[in-house]
């Protein structure tokens, strides 16, 4: 903890004086995000509060990020005041992560969830971690009441198509229970007692060549045999590229049902992108309209992968001029970079 306090600093803490009480009175939820996903984390927070506002439960949110603008902080303060919910924002000095593997796909921010577990294990016993592209659409009552016992975490197995591939790659039989790290209800008492962070960071450093998804693979290996498995409703994985791949407007209903609690919008395209306007995105966009972002336009493409997928979406949507302009920008970046 002494090491972490050198690299993690609480920058903002938004709460009303009448809400101040011990951490054990709250259900704690954390996000790890860089600047590209900060807005997503804010909308995720609002979605949880909006769909659980009729319940007499206190929630406390923690955002770990590398940089905070005053504008973003003030917008989070408005959400905190709107729902009477504490929100804490921490900045991470990435020097603490400088020996860990990164790539164009996996930036250092993927490790923020591990720092959140370690840092908060000093003050709380359990923590729900969510990726910033996870949206709540139902009450989370059953999750809040779950007793983790001596298990390390409660998780949701990844989609079937990834199971065999990951078992072959890692040469480990997960018995179909390799989990997606976008939703983890972690037992921080066990995390602290068993020094799990040391085990995970050591594994990532020593086996980096074998870990395609560094933090997720390491969590699966270290947690194996000490897990509670939750229903798919707690991590309904739905990549929006399925829209143009399946060409079926009702396809999302196979994954997002009336019982779904958390929707996980994986992949390049997010519901906050201009070209991501589908019925499946409505769960995000409805909450978006209730937040301080409501007057902001959805985001445009700015990277090569985004232009490539934007092109495919616009082509499917029959916005042909937009599609070929996206293709032009994609080719331009491809040639000159």
GROMACS .gro file of C-alpha atoms in nm:
model
  337
    1UNK     CA    1   0.000   0.000   0.000
    2UNK     CA    2   0.286   0.237   0.078
    3UNK     CA    3   0.414   0.188  -0.276
    4UNK     CA    4   0.072   0.245  -0.428
    5UNK     CA    5   0.019   0.574  -0.245
    6UNK     CA    6   0.322   0.707  -0.431
    7UNK     CA    7   0.159   0.635  -0.765
    8UNK     CA    8  -0.214   0.667  -0.699
    9UNK     CA    9  -0.366   0.993  -0.583
   10UNK     CA   10  -0.729   1.067  -0.499
   11UNK     CA   11  -0.799   1.383  -0.698
   12UNK     CA   12  -1.171   1.431  -0.630
   13UNK     CA   13  -1.427   1.297  -0.385
   14UNK     CA   14  -1.785   1.401  -0.448
   15UNK     CA   15  -2.039   1.334  -0.175
   16UNK     CA   16  -2.288   1.515   0.044
   17UNK     CA   17  -2.213   1.550   0.412
   18UNK     CA   18  -2.524   1.354   0.509
   19UNK     CA   19  -2.399   1.061   0.300
   20UNK     CA   20  -2.069   1.028   0.481
   21UNK     CA   21  -2.047   0.693   0.661
   22UNK     CA   22  -1.824   0.387   0.679
   23UNK     CA   23  -1.724   0.214   0.356
   24UNK     CA   24  -1.898  -0.103   0.476
   25UNK     CA   25  -2.230   0.078   0.436
   26UNK     CA   26  -2.178   0.105   0.060
   27UNK     CA   27  -2.177  -0.131  -0.233
   28UNK     CA   28  -1.851  -0.031  -0.399
   29UNK     CA   29  -1.805  -0.024  -0.776
   30UNK     CA   30  -1.486   0.064  -0.964
   31UNK     CA   31  -1.369   0.145  -1.318
   32UNK     CA   32  -1.024   0.161  -1.471
   33UNK     CA   33  -1.009   0.382  -1.777
   34UNK     CA   34  -0.793   0.612  -1.984
   35UNK     CA   35  -0.920   0.935  -2.137
   36UNK     CA   36  -1.078   0.753  -2.433
   37UNK     CA   37  -1.324   0.564  -2.213
   38UNK     CA   38  -1.389   0.815  -1.934
   39UNK     CA   39  -1.726   0.921  -2.070
   40UNK     CA   40  -1.831   0.556  -2.097
   41UNK     CA   41  -1.752   0.504  -1.728
   42UNK     CA   42  -1.964   0.805  -1.635
   43UNK     CA   43  -2.264   0.679  -1.832
   44UNK     CA   44  -2.217   0.334  -1.679
   45UNK     CA   45  -2.234   0.490  -1.332
   46UNK     CA   46  -2.550   0.679  -1.424
   47UNK     CA   47  -2.708   0.361  -1.563
   48UNK     CA   48  -2.656   0.176  -1.234
   49UNK     CA   49  -2.798   0.463  -1.031
   50UNK     CA   50  -3.091   0.513  -1.268
   51UNK     CA   51  -3.197   0.147  -1.264
   52UNK     CA   52  -3.156   0.112  -0.887
   53UNK     CA   53  -3.286   0.448  -0.768
   54UNK     CA   54  -3.601   0.301  -0.610
   55UNK     CA   55  -3.394   0.091  -0.372
   56UNK     CA   56  -3.267   0.191  -0.030
   57UNK     CA   57  -2.907   0.110  -0.107
   58UNK     CA   58  -2.597   0.328  -0.103
   59UNK     CA   59  -2.348   0.299  -0.386
   60UNK     CA   60  -1.995   0.436  -0.392
   61UNK     CA   61  -1.804   0.463  -0.719
   62UNK     CA   62  -1.430   0.473  -0.782
   63UNK     CA   63  -1.270   0.575  -1.112
   64UNK     CA   64  -0.900   0.506  -1.171
   65UNK     CA   65  -0.756   0.693  -1.467
   66UNK     CA   66  -0.437   0.856  -1.593
   67UNK     CA   67  -0.558   1.211  -1.646
   68UNK     CA   68  -0.857   1.418  -1.532
   69UNK     CA   69  -0.987   1.740  -1.683
   70UNK     CA   70  -1.178   1.986  -1.470
   71UNK     CA   71  -1.471   1.963  -1.710
   72UNK     CA   72  -1.496   1.586  -1.669
   73UNK     CA   73  -1.470   1.612  -1.292
   74UNK     CA   74  -1.746   1.871  -1.275
   75UNK     CA   75  -1.975   1.656  -1.490
   76UNK     CA   76  -1.920   1.364  -1.254
   77UNK     CA   77  -1.998   1.594  -0.964
   78UNK     CA   78  -2.334   1.672  -1.127
   79UNK     CA   79  -2.410   1.298  -1.153
   80UNK     CA   80  -2.308   1.255  -0.789
   81UNK     CA   81  -2.547   1.532  -0.685
   82UNK     CA   82  -2.825   1.412  -0.916
   83UNK     CA   83  -2.834   1.067  -0.755
   84UNK     CA   84  -2.685   1.141  -0.410
   85UNK     CA   85  -2.403   0.895  -0.477
   86UNK     CA   86  -2.036   0.934  -0.377
   87UNK     CA   87  -1.788   0.928  -0.666
   88UNK     CA   88  -1.413   0.919  -0.609
   89UNK     CA   89  -1.160   0.985  -0.886
   90UNK     CA   90  -0.799   0.868  -0.865
   91UNK     CA   91  -0.510   0.942  -1.099
   92UNK     CA   92  -0.254   0.673  -1.174
   93UNK     CA   93   0.113   0.744  -1.238
   94UNK     CA   94   0.187   0.484  -1.504
   95UNK     CA   95   0.550   0.461  -1.394
   96UNK     CA   96   0.432   0.188  -1.159
   97UNK     CA   97   0.335  -0.018  -1.466
   98UNK     CA   98   0.630   0.057  -1.691
   99UNK     CA   99   0.763  -0.301  -1.693
  100UNK     CA  100   0.437  -0.458  -1.802
  101UNK     CA  101   0.361  -0.556  -2.164
  102UNK     CA  102   0.152  -0.322  -2.381
  103UNK     CA  103   0.049  -0.313  -2.746
  104UNK     CA  104  -0.154  -0.106  -2.989
  105UNK     CA  105  -0.458  -0.303  -2.874
  106UNK     CA  106  -0.381  -0.324  -2.501
  107UNK     CA  107  -0.266   0.005  -2.340
  108UNK     CA  108  -0.142   0.031  -1.981
  109UNK     CA  109  -0.492   0.120  -1.867
  110UNK     CA  110  -0.591  -0.249  -1.884
  111UNK     CA  111  -0.395  -0.291  -1.561
  112UNK     CA  112  -0.587  -0.022  -1.374
  113UNK     CA  113  -0.841  -0.280  -1.256
  114UNK     CA  114  -0.558  -0.464  -1.077
  115UNK     CA  115  -0.444  -0.140  -0.913
  116UNK     CA  116  -0.803  -0.070  -0.807
  117UNK     CA  117  -0.830  -0.410  -0.639
  118UNK     CA  118  -0.500  -0.363  -0.460
  119UNK     CA  119  -0.552  -0.003  -0.355
  120UNK     CA  120  -0.910  -0.046  -0.232
  121UNK     CA  121  -0.837  -0.376  -0.055
  122UNK     CA  122  -0.693  -0.165   0.226
  123UNK     CA  123  -1.033  -0.018   0.311
  124UNK     CA  124  -1.312  -0.243   0.176
  125UNK     CA  125  -1.386  -0.616   0.162
  126UNK     CA  126  -1.558  -0.652  -0.175
  127UNK     CA  127  -1.558  -0.459  -0.500
  128UNK     CA  128  -1.751  -0.485  -0.823
  129UNK     CA  129  -1.525  -0.396  -1.116
  130UNK     CA  130  -1.685  -0.298  -1.449
  131UNK     CA  131  -1.530  -0.207  -1.782
  132UNK     CA  132  -1.632   0.136  -1.907
  133UNK     CA  133  -1.835  -0.014  -2.194
  134UNK     CA  134  -2.067  -0.199  -1.954
  135UNK     CA  135  -2.420  -0.062  -1.909
  136UNK     CA  136  -2.672  -0.157  -1.641
  137UNK     CA  137  -3.035  -0.220  -1.743
  138UNK     CA  138  -3.183  -0.384  -1.431
  139UNK     CA  139  -3.152  -0.392  -1.053
  140UNK     CA  140  -2.835  -0.549  -0.914
  141UNK     CA  141  -2.998  -0.678  -0.594
  142UNK     CA  142  -2.886  -1.042  -0.617
  143UNK     CA  143  -2.528  -0.941  -0.687
  144UNK     CA  144  -2.520  -0.712  -0.384
  145UNK     CA  145  -2.646  -0.991  -0.160
  146UNK     CA  146  -2.395  -1.249  -0.285
  147UNK     CA  147  -2.168  -1.393  -0.016
  148UNK     CA  148  -1.824  -1.455  -0.164
  149UNK     CA  149  -1.708  -1.662   0.132
  150UNK     CA  150  -1.348  -1.773   0.075
  151UNK     CA  151  -1.374  -1.751  -0.305
  152UNK     CA  152  -1.155  -1.502  -0.486
  153UNK     CA  153  -1.431  -1.358  -0.703
  154UNK     CA  154  -1.764  -1.405  -0.876
  155UNK     CA  155  -1.727  -1.398  -1.255
  156UNK     CA  156  -1.907  -1.479  -1.579
  157UNK     CA  157  -1.762  -1.731  -1.829
  158UNK     CA  158  -1.665  -1.577  -2.162
  159UNK     CA  159  -1.861  -1.659  -2.479
  160UNK     CA  160  -1.832  -2.018  -2.596
  161UNK     CA  161  -1.639  -1.933  -2.910
  162UNK     CA  162  -1.344  -1.812  -2.701
  163UNK     CA  163  -1.328  -2.101  -2.455
  164UNK     CA  164  -1.159  -2.369  -2.667
  165UNK     CA  165  -0.927  -2.115  -2.828
  166UNK     CA  166  -0.804  -1.985  -2.492
  167UNK     CA  167  -0.761  -2.334  -2.346
  168UNK     CA  168  -0.547  -2.438  -2.642
  169UNK     CA  169  -0.343  -2.119  -2.629
  170UNK     CA  170  -0.275  -2.134  -2.255
  171UNK     CA  171  -0.261  -2.517  -2.240
  172UNK     CA  172  -0.497  -2.512  -1.941
  173UNK     CA  173  -0.831  -2.690  -1.912
  174UNK     CA  174  -1.068  -2.425  -1.778
  175UNK     CA  175  -1.363  -2.663  -1.831
  176UNK     CA  176  -1.550  -2.396  -2.022
  177UNK     CA  177  -1.512  -2.142  -1.744
  178UNK     CA  178  -1.248  -1.903  -1.878
  179UNK     CA  179  -1.404  -1.571  -1.777
  180UNK     CA  180  -1.424  -1.226  -1.927
  181UNK     CA  181  -1.263  -0.965  -1.701
  182UNK     CA  182  -1.508  -0.687  -1.789
  183UNK     CA  183  -1.728  -0.777  -1.492
  184UNK     CA  184  -1.562  -0.906  -1.174
  185UNK     CA  185  -1.707  -0.907  -0.822
  186UNK     CA  186  -1.382  -0.941  -0.629
  187UNK     CA  187  -1.326  -1.057  -0.273
  188UNK     CA  188  -1.077  -0.795  -0.158
  189UNK     CA  189  -1.031  -0.962   0.178
  190UNK     CA  190  -0.887  -1.264  -0.001
  191UNK     CA  191  -0.699  -1.039  -0.244
  192UNK     CA  192  -0.520  -0.877   0.048
  193UNK     CA  193  -0.464  -1.190   0.258
  194UNK     CA  194  -0.329  -1.399  -0.030
  195UNK     CA  195  -0.122  -1.118  -0.187
  196UNK     CA  196  -0.295  -1.186  -0.517
  197UNK     CA  197  -0.159  -0.873  -0.683
  198UNK     CA  198   0.198  -0.999  -0.641
  199UNK     CA  199   0.101  -1.332  -0.800
  200UNK     CA  200  -0.072  -1.168  -1.095
  201UNK     CA  201   0.192  -0.904  -1.172
  202UNK     CA  202   0.468  -1.164  -1.142
  203UNK     CA  203   0.283  -1.392  -1.385
  204UNK     CA  204   0.232  -1.109  -1.635
  205UNK     CA  205   0.599  -1.009  -1.624
  206UNK     CA  206   0.735  -1.364  -1.651
  207UNK     CA  207   0.489  -1.509  -1.902
  208UNK     CA  208   0.418  -1.206  -2.121
  209UNK     CA  209   0.497  -1.395  -2.443
  210UNK     CA  210   0.223  -1.650  -2.368
  211UNK     CA  211  -0.049  -1.414  -2.249
  212UNK     CA  212  -0.253  -1.273  -2.536
  213UNK     CA  213  -0.484  -1.086  -2.297
  214UNK     CA  214  -0.228  -1.009  -2.022
  215UNK     CA  215  -0.442  -0.909  -1.726
  216UNK     CA  216  -0.742  -1.127  -1.815
  217UNK     CA  217  -0.529  -1.437  -1.875
  218UNK     CA  218  -0.341  -1.383  -1.549
  219UNK     CA  219  -0.663  -1.336  -1.351
  220UNK     CA  220  -0.803  -1.658  -1.499
  221UNK     CA  221  -0.490  -1.854  -1.409
  222UNK     CA  222  -0.452  -1.723  -1.054
  223UNK     CA  223  -0.825  -1.733  -0.970
  224UNK     CA  224  -0.882  -2.082  -1.113
  225UNK     CA  225  -1.055  -2.313  -0.867
  226UNK     CA  226  -1.158  -2.030  -0.632
  227UNK     CA  227  -1.448  -1.879  -0.824
  228UNK     CA  228  -1.825  -1.840  -0.818
  229UNK     CA  229  -1.976  -1.845  -1.166
  230UNK     CA  230  -2.265  -1.611  -1.238
  231UNK     CA  231  -2.533  -1.621  -1.504
  232UNK     CA  232  -2.475  -1.458  -1.843
  233UNK     CA  233  -2.725  -1.183  -1.747
  234UNK     CA  234  -2.442  -1.020  -1.552
  235UNK     CA  235  -2.217  -0.987  -1.856
  236UNK     CA  236  -2.422  -1.001  -2.174
  237UNK     CA  237  -2.145  -0.960  -2.429
  238UNK     CA  238  -2.263  -0.794  -2.749
  239UNK     CA  239  -2.026  -0.650  -3.011
  240UNK     CA  240  -2.207  -0.397  -3.228
  241UNK     CA  241  -2.027  -0.531  -3.535
  242UNK     CA  242  -2.280  -0.816  -3.509
  243UNK     CA  243  -2.528  -0.577  -3.665
  244UNK     CA  244  -2.359  -0.575  -4.007
  245UNK     CA  245  -2.228  -0.930  -3.974
  246UNK     CA  246  -2.567  -1.087  -3.902
  247UNK     CA  247  -2.780  -0.835  -4.092
  248UNK     CA  248  -3.068  -0.905  -3.855
  249UNK     CA  249  -3.218  -0.612  -3.663
  250UNK     CA  250  -3.349  -0.841  -3.391
  251UNK     CA  251  -3.026  -1.040  -3.349
  252UNK     CA  252  -2.928  -0.853  -3.033
  253UNK     CA  253  -3.235  -0.993  -2.853
  254UNK     CA  254  -3.062  -1.332  -2.840
  255UNK     CA  255  -2.803  -1.175  -2.610
  256UNK     CA  256  -2.980  -0.883  -2.442
  257UNK     CA  257  -3.301  -1.002  -2.277
  258UNK     CA  258  -3.552  -0.868  -2.028
  259UNK     CA  259  -3.350  -1.026  -1.746
  260UNK     CA  260  -3.013  -0.887  -1.854
  261UNK     CA  261  -2.846  -0.685  -1.578
  262UNK     CA  262  -2.522  -0.575  -1.750
  263UNK     CA  263  -2.467  -0.529  -2.125
  264UNK     CA  264  -2.104  -0.538  -2.232
  265UNK     CA  265  -2.047  -0.361  -2.564
  266UNK     CA  266  -1.721  -0.524  -2.669
  267UNK     CA  267  -1.526  -0.444  -2.985
  268UNK     CA  268  -1.421  -0.128  -3.168
  269UNK     CA  269  -1.766   0.024  -3.211
  270UNK     CA  270  -1.937   0.158  -2.900
  271UNK     CA  271  -2.287   0.300  -2.857
  272UNK     CA  272  -2.131   0.643  -2.811
  273UNK     CA  273  -1.999   0.642  -3.169
  274UNK     CA  274  -2.194   0.826  -3.439
  275UNK     CA  275  -2.219   0.514  -3.654
  276UNK     CA  276  -2.336   0.294  -3.364
  277UNK     CA  277  -2.702   0.391  -3.382
  278UNK     CA  278  -2.884   0.059  -3.339
  279UNK     CA  279  -3.167  -0.063  -3.118
  280UNK     CA  280  -2.904  -0.251  -2.919
  281UNK     CA  281  -2.740   0.083  -2.836
  282UNK     CA  282  -3.058   0.232  -2.694
  283UNK     CA  283  -2.982   0.109  -2.340
  284UNK     CA  284  -2.674   0.330  -2.338
  285UNK     CA  285  -2.820   0.620  -2.531
  286UNK     CA  286  -3.132   0.650  -2.314
  287UNK     CA  287  -2.917   0.699  -2.004
  288UNK     CA  288  -2.679   0.927  -2.197
  289UNK     CA  289  -2.970   1.170  -2.242
  290UNK     CA  290  -3.008   1.192  -1.863
  291UNK     CA  291  -2.649   1.301  -1.799
  292UNK     CA  292  -2.439   1.617  -1.843
  293UNK     CA  293  -2.329   1.473  -2.181
  294UNK     CA  294  -2.679   1.495  -2.327
  295UNK     CA  295  -2.601   1.801  -2.540
  296UNK     CA  296  -2.278   1.654  -2.680
  297UNK     CA  297  -2.279   1.482  -3.016
  298UNK     CA  298  -2.176   1.119  -3.038
  299UNK     CA  299  -1.810   1.065  -3.117
  300UNK     CA  300  -1.658   1.054  -3.464
  301UNK     CA  301  -1.397   0.803  -3.578
  302UNK     CA  302  -1.036   0.910  -3.523
  303UNK     CA  303  -0.825   0.592  -3.545
  304UNK     CA  304  -0.758   0.345  -3.824
  305UNK     CA  305  -0.961   0.061  -3.665
  306UNK     CA  306  -1.251   0.301  -3.605
  307UNK     CA  307  -1.253   0.429  -3.965
  308UNK     CA  308  -1.245   0.072  -4.092
  309UNK     CA  309  -1.544  -0.036  -3.884
  310UNK     CA  310  -1.728   0.293  -3.938
  311UNK     CA  311  -1.708   0.222  -4.311
  312UNK     CA  312  -1.865  -0.122  -4.268
  313UNK     CA  313  -2.144   0.008  -4.047
  314UNK     CA  314  -2.232   0.296  -4.277
  315UNK     CA  315  -2.227   0.063  -4.576
  316UNK     CA  316  -2.471  -0.170  -4.399
  317UNK     CA  317  -2.686   0.130  -4.302
  318UNK     CA  318  -2.683   0.243  -4.669
  319UNK     CA  319  -2.517   0.573  -4.586
  320UNK     CA  320  -2.295   0.531  -4.889
  321UNK     CA  321  -2.135   0.877  -4.899
  322UNK     CA  322  -2.039   0.853  -4.532
  323UNK     CA  323  -1.917   0.497  -4.587
  324UNK     CA  324  -1.680   0.581  -4.868
  325UNK     CA  325  -1.554   0.891  -4.690
  326UNK     CA  326  -1.467   0.666  -4.394
  327UNK     CA  327  -1.293   0.428  -4.633
  328UNK     CA  328  -1.096   0.717  -4.781
  329UNK     CA  329  -0.978   0.830  -4.435
  330UNK     CA  330  -0.890   0.473  -4.343
  331UNK     CA  331  -0.678   0.429  -4.657
  332UNK     CA  332  -0.515   0.767  -4.598
  333UNK     CA  333  -0.401   0.667  -4.250
  334UNK     CA  334  -0.293   0.326  -4.375
  335UNK     CA  335  -0.071   0.476  -4.644
  336UNK     CA  336   0.087   0.758  -4.447
  337UNK     CA  337   0.141   0.579  -4.114
   0.00000   0.00000   0.00000
